[in-house]
Coordinates of C-alpha atoms in Angstrom, one line a residue:
X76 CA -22.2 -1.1 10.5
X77 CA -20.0 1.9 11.8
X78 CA -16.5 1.9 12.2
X79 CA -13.2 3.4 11.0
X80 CA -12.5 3.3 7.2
X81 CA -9.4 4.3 5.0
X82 CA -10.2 5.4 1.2
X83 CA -7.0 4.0 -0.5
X84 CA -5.9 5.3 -3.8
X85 CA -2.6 3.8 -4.2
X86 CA -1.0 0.8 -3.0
X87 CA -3.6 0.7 -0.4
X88 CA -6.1 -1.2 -3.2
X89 CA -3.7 -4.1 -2.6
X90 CA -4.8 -6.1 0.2
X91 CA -1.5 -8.2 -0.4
X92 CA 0.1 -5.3 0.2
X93 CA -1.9 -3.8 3.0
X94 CA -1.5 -7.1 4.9
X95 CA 2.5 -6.2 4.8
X96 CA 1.7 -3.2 6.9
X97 CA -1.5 -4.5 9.3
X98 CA -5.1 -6.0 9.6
X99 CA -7.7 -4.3 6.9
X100 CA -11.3 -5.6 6.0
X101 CA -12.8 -6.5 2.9
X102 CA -12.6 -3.4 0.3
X103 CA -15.1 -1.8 -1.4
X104 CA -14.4 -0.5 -4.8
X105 CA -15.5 2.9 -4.8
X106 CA -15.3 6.6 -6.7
X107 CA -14.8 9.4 -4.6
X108 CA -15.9 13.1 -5.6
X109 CA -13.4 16.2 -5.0
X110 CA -10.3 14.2 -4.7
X111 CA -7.8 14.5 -7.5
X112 CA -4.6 11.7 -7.6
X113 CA -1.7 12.8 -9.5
X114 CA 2.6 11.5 -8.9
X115 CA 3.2 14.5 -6.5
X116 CA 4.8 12.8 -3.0
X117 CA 8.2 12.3 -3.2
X118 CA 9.9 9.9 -1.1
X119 CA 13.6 10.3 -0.9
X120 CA 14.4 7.1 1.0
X121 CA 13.4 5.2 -2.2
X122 CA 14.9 7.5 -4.7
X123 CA 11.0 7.6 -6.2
X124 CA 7.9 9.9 -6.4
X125 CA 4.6 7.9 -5.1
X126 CA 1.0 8.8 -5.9
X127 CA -0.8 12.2 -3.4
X128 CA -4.0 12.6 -3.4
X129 CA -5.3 17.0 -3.3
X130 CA -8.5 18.3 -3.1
X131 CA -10.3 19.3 -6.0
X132 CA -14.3 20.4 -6.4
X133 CA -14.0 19.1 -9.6
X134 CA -11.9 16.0 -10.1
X135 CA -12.6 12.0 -8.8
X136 CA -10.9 9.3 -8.0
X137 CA -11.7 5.5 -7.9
X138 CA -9.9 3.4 -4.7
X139 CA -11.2 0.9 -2.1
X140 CA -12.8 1.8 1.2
X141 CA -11.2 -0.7 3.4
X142 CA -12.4 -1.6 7.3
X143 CA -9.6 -0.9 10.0
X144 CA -9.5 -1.4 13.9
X145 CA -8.6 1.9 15.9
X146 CA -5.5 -0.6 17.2
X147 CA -4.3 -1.0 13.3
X148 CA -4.7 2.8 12.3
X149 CA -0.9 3.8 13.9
X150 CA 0.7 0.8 11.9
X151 CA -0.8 2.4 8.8
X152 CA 0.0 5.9 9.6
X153 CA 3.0 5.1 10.1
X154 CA 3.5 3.2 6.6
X155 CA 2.1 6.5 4.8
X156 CA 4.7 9.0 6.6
X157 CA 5.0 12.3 4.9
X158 CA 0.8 11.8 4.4
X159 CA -1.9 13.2 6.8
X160 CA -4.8 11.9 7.1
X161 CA -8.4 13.7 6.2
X162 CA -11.9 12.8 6.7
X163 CA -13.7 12.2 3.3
X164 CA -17.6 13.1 3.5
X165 CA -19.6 10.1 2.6
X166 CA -22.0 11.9 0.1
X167 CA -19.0 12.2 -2.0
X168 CA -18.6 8.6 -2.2
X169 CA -20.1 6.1 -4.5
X170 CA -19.4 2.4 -4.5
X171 CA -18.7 0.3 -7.8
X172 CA -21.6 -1.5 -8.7
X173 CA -24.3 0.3 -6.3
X174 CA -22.0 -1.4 -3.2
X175 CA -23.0 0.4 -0.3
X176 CA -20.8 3.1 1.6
X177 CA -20.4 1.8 5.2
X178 CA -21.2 4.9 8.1
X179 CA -18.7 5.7 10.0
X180 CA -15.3 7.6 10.0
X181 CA -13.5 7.6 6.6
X182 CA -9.9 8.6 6.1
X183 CA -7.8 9.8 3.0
X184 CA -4.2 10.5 3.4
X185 CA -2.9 13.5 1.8
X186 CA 0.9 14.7 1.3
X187 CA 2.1 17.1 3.4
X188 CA 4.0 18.4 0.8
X189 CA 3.3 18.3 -3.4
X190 CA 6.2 17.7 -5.3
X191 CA 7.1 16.7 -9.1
X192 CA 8.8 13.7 -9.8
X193 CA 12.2 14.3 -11.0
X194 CA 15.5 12.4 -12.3
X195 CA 16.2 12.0 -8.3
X196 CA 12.7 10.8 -7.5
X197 CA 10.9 9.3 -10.4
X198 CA 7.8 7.3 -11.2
X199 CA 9.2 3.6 -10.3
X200 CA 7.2 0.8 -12.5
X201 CA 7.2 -1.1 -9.5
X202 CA 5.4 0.7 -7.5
X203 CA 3.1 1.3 -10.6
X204 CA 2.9 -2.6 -11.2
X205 CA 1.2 -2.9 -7.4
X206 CA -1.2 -0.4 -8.3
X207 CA -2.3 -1.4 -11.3
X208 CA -2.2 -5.4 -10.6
X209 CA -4.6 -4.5 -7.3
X210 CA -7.0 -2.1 -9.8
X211 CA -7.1 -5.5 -12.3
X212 CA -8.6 -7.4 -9.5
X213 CA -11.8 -4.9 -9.7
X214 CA -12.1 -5.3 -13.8
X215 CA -9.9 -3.8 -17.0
X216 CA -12.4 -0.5 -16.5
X217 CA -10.9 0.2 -13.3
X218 CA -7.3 -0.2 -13.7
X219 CA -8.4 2.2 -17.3
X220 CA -9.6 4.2 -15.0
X221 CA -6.4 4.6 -12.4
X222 CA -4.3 6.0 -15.1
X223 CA -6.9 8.2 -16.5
X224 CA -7.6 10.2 -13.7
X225 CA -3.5 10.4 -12.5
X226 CA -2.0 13.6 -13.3
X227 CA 1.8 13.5 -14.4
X228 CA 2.5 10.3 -16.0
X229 CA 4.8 12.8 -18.5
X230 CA 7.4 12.8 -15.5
X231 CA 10.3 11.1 -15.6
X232 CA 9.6 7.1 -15.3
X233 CA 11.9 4.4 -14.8
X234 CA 11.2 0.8 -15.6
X235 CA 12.6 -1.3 -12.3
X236 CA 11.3 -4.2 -12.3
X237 CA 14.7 -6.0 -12.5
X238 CA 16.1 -4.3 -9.4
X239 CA 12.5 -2.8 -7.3
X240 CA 12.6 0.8 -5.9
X241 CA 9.6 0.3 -4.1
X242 CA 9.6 -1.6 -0.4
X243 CA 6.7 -3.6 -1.2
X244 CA 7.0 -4.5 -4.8
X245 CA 6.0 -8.0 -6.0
X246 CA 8.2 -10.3 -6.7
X247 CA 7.0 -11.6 -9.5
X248 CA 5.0 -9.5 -12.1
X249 CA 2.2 -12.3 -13.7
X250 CA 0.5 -9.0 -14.9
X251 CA 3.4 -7.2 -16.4
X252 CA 3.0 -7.2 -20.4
X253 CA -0.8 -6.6 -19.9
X254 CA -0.3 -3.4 -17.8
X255 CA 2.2 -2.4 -20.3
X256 CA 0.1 -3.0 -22.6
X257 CA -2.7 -0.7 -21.3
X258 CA -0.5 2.3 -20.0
X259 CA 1.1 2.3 -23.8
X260 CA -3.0 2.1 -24.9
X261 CA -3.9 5.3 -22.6
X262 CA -1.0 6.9 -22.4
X263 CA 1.8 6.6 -25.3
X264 CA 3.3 9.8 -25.1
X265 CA 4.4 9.3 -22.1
X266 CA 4.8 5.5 -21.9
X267 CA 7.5 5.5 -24.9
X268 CA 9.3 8.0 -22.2
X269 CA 9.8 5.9 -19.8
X270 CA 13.7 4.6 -19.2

């Protein structure tokens, strides 16, 4: 089946919180080659930084593929303003669990600009808290491997769960203690930093 694709790395593994912006398809967990994720796009409307993918030879990333009609694409580009979008090559991708990688066009958005996070613009948890809860849906190994292969977790962090930065945060956190649980597992340093 051919069609139009987006590789999402973020908040774009939660089809709750795709469906808040448009129509998507099933999504395929997947790992993409020459694609490095790191806290780099700030958004100053939320007072918070969000995750950018870059390209890099060397690095991957795991996300979703996710099916979306040519009508649905502005919606979406729209929702990730401040991002362009990229074509990924499909020999760099390789599903979870041998799934195969549907032909057709696939997209990545990318910042237009890399920035830090900062006091201003931090990491918000509840931005972090979609991500993660989406990557638990696809096993403990990949929401391990979300925060493994994100540069700058030793930014500044902020815990806002009580009152949300992020747009689309969840309401209600089911996951909460066992995400903290696994960022202070992975990442200690950095998780005992967080206000």
């Amino acid at each position: 089946m051919s069609g139009t694709y987006l590789f999402g790395y973020g908040s774009l593994i939660s089809s709750e919180s795709r469906a808040r912006t448009g129509y998507s398809g099933e999504a395929i967990p997947c790992v993409v080659k020459g694609v490095q994720r790191g806290w780099n796009m700030v958004v100053p409307e939320y007072k918070m930084t969000a995750v950018g993918a870059t390209l890099n030879l060397h690095s991957t990333c795991n996300g979703v593929i996710v099916p979306i009609q040519e009508t649905e694409l502005p919606k979406f580009d729209k929702r990730e303003s401040g991002y362009h979008r990229s074509k990924v090559d499909r020999s760099n991708i390789k599903g979870i669990n041998n799934q195969t990688i549907p032909k057709g066009s696939i997209w990545v958005y990318i910042p237009d600009e890399i920035q830090s996070p900062s006091l201003n613009n931090p990491i918000a948890q509840s931005y972090v808290d979609v991500i993660i809860s989406a990557c638990f849906d696809y096993g403990e190994d990949f929401a391990r491997q979300f925060i493994k292969t994100t540069l700058n977790w030793d930014s500044p962090w902020i815990n806002d769960r009580q009152n949300p930065r992020y747009p689309r945060a969840m309401s209600k956190v089911p996951l909460a203690s066992k995400i903290d649980s696994l960022l202070e597992q992975l990442i200690p340093t950095e998780f005992l930093q967080r206000n």
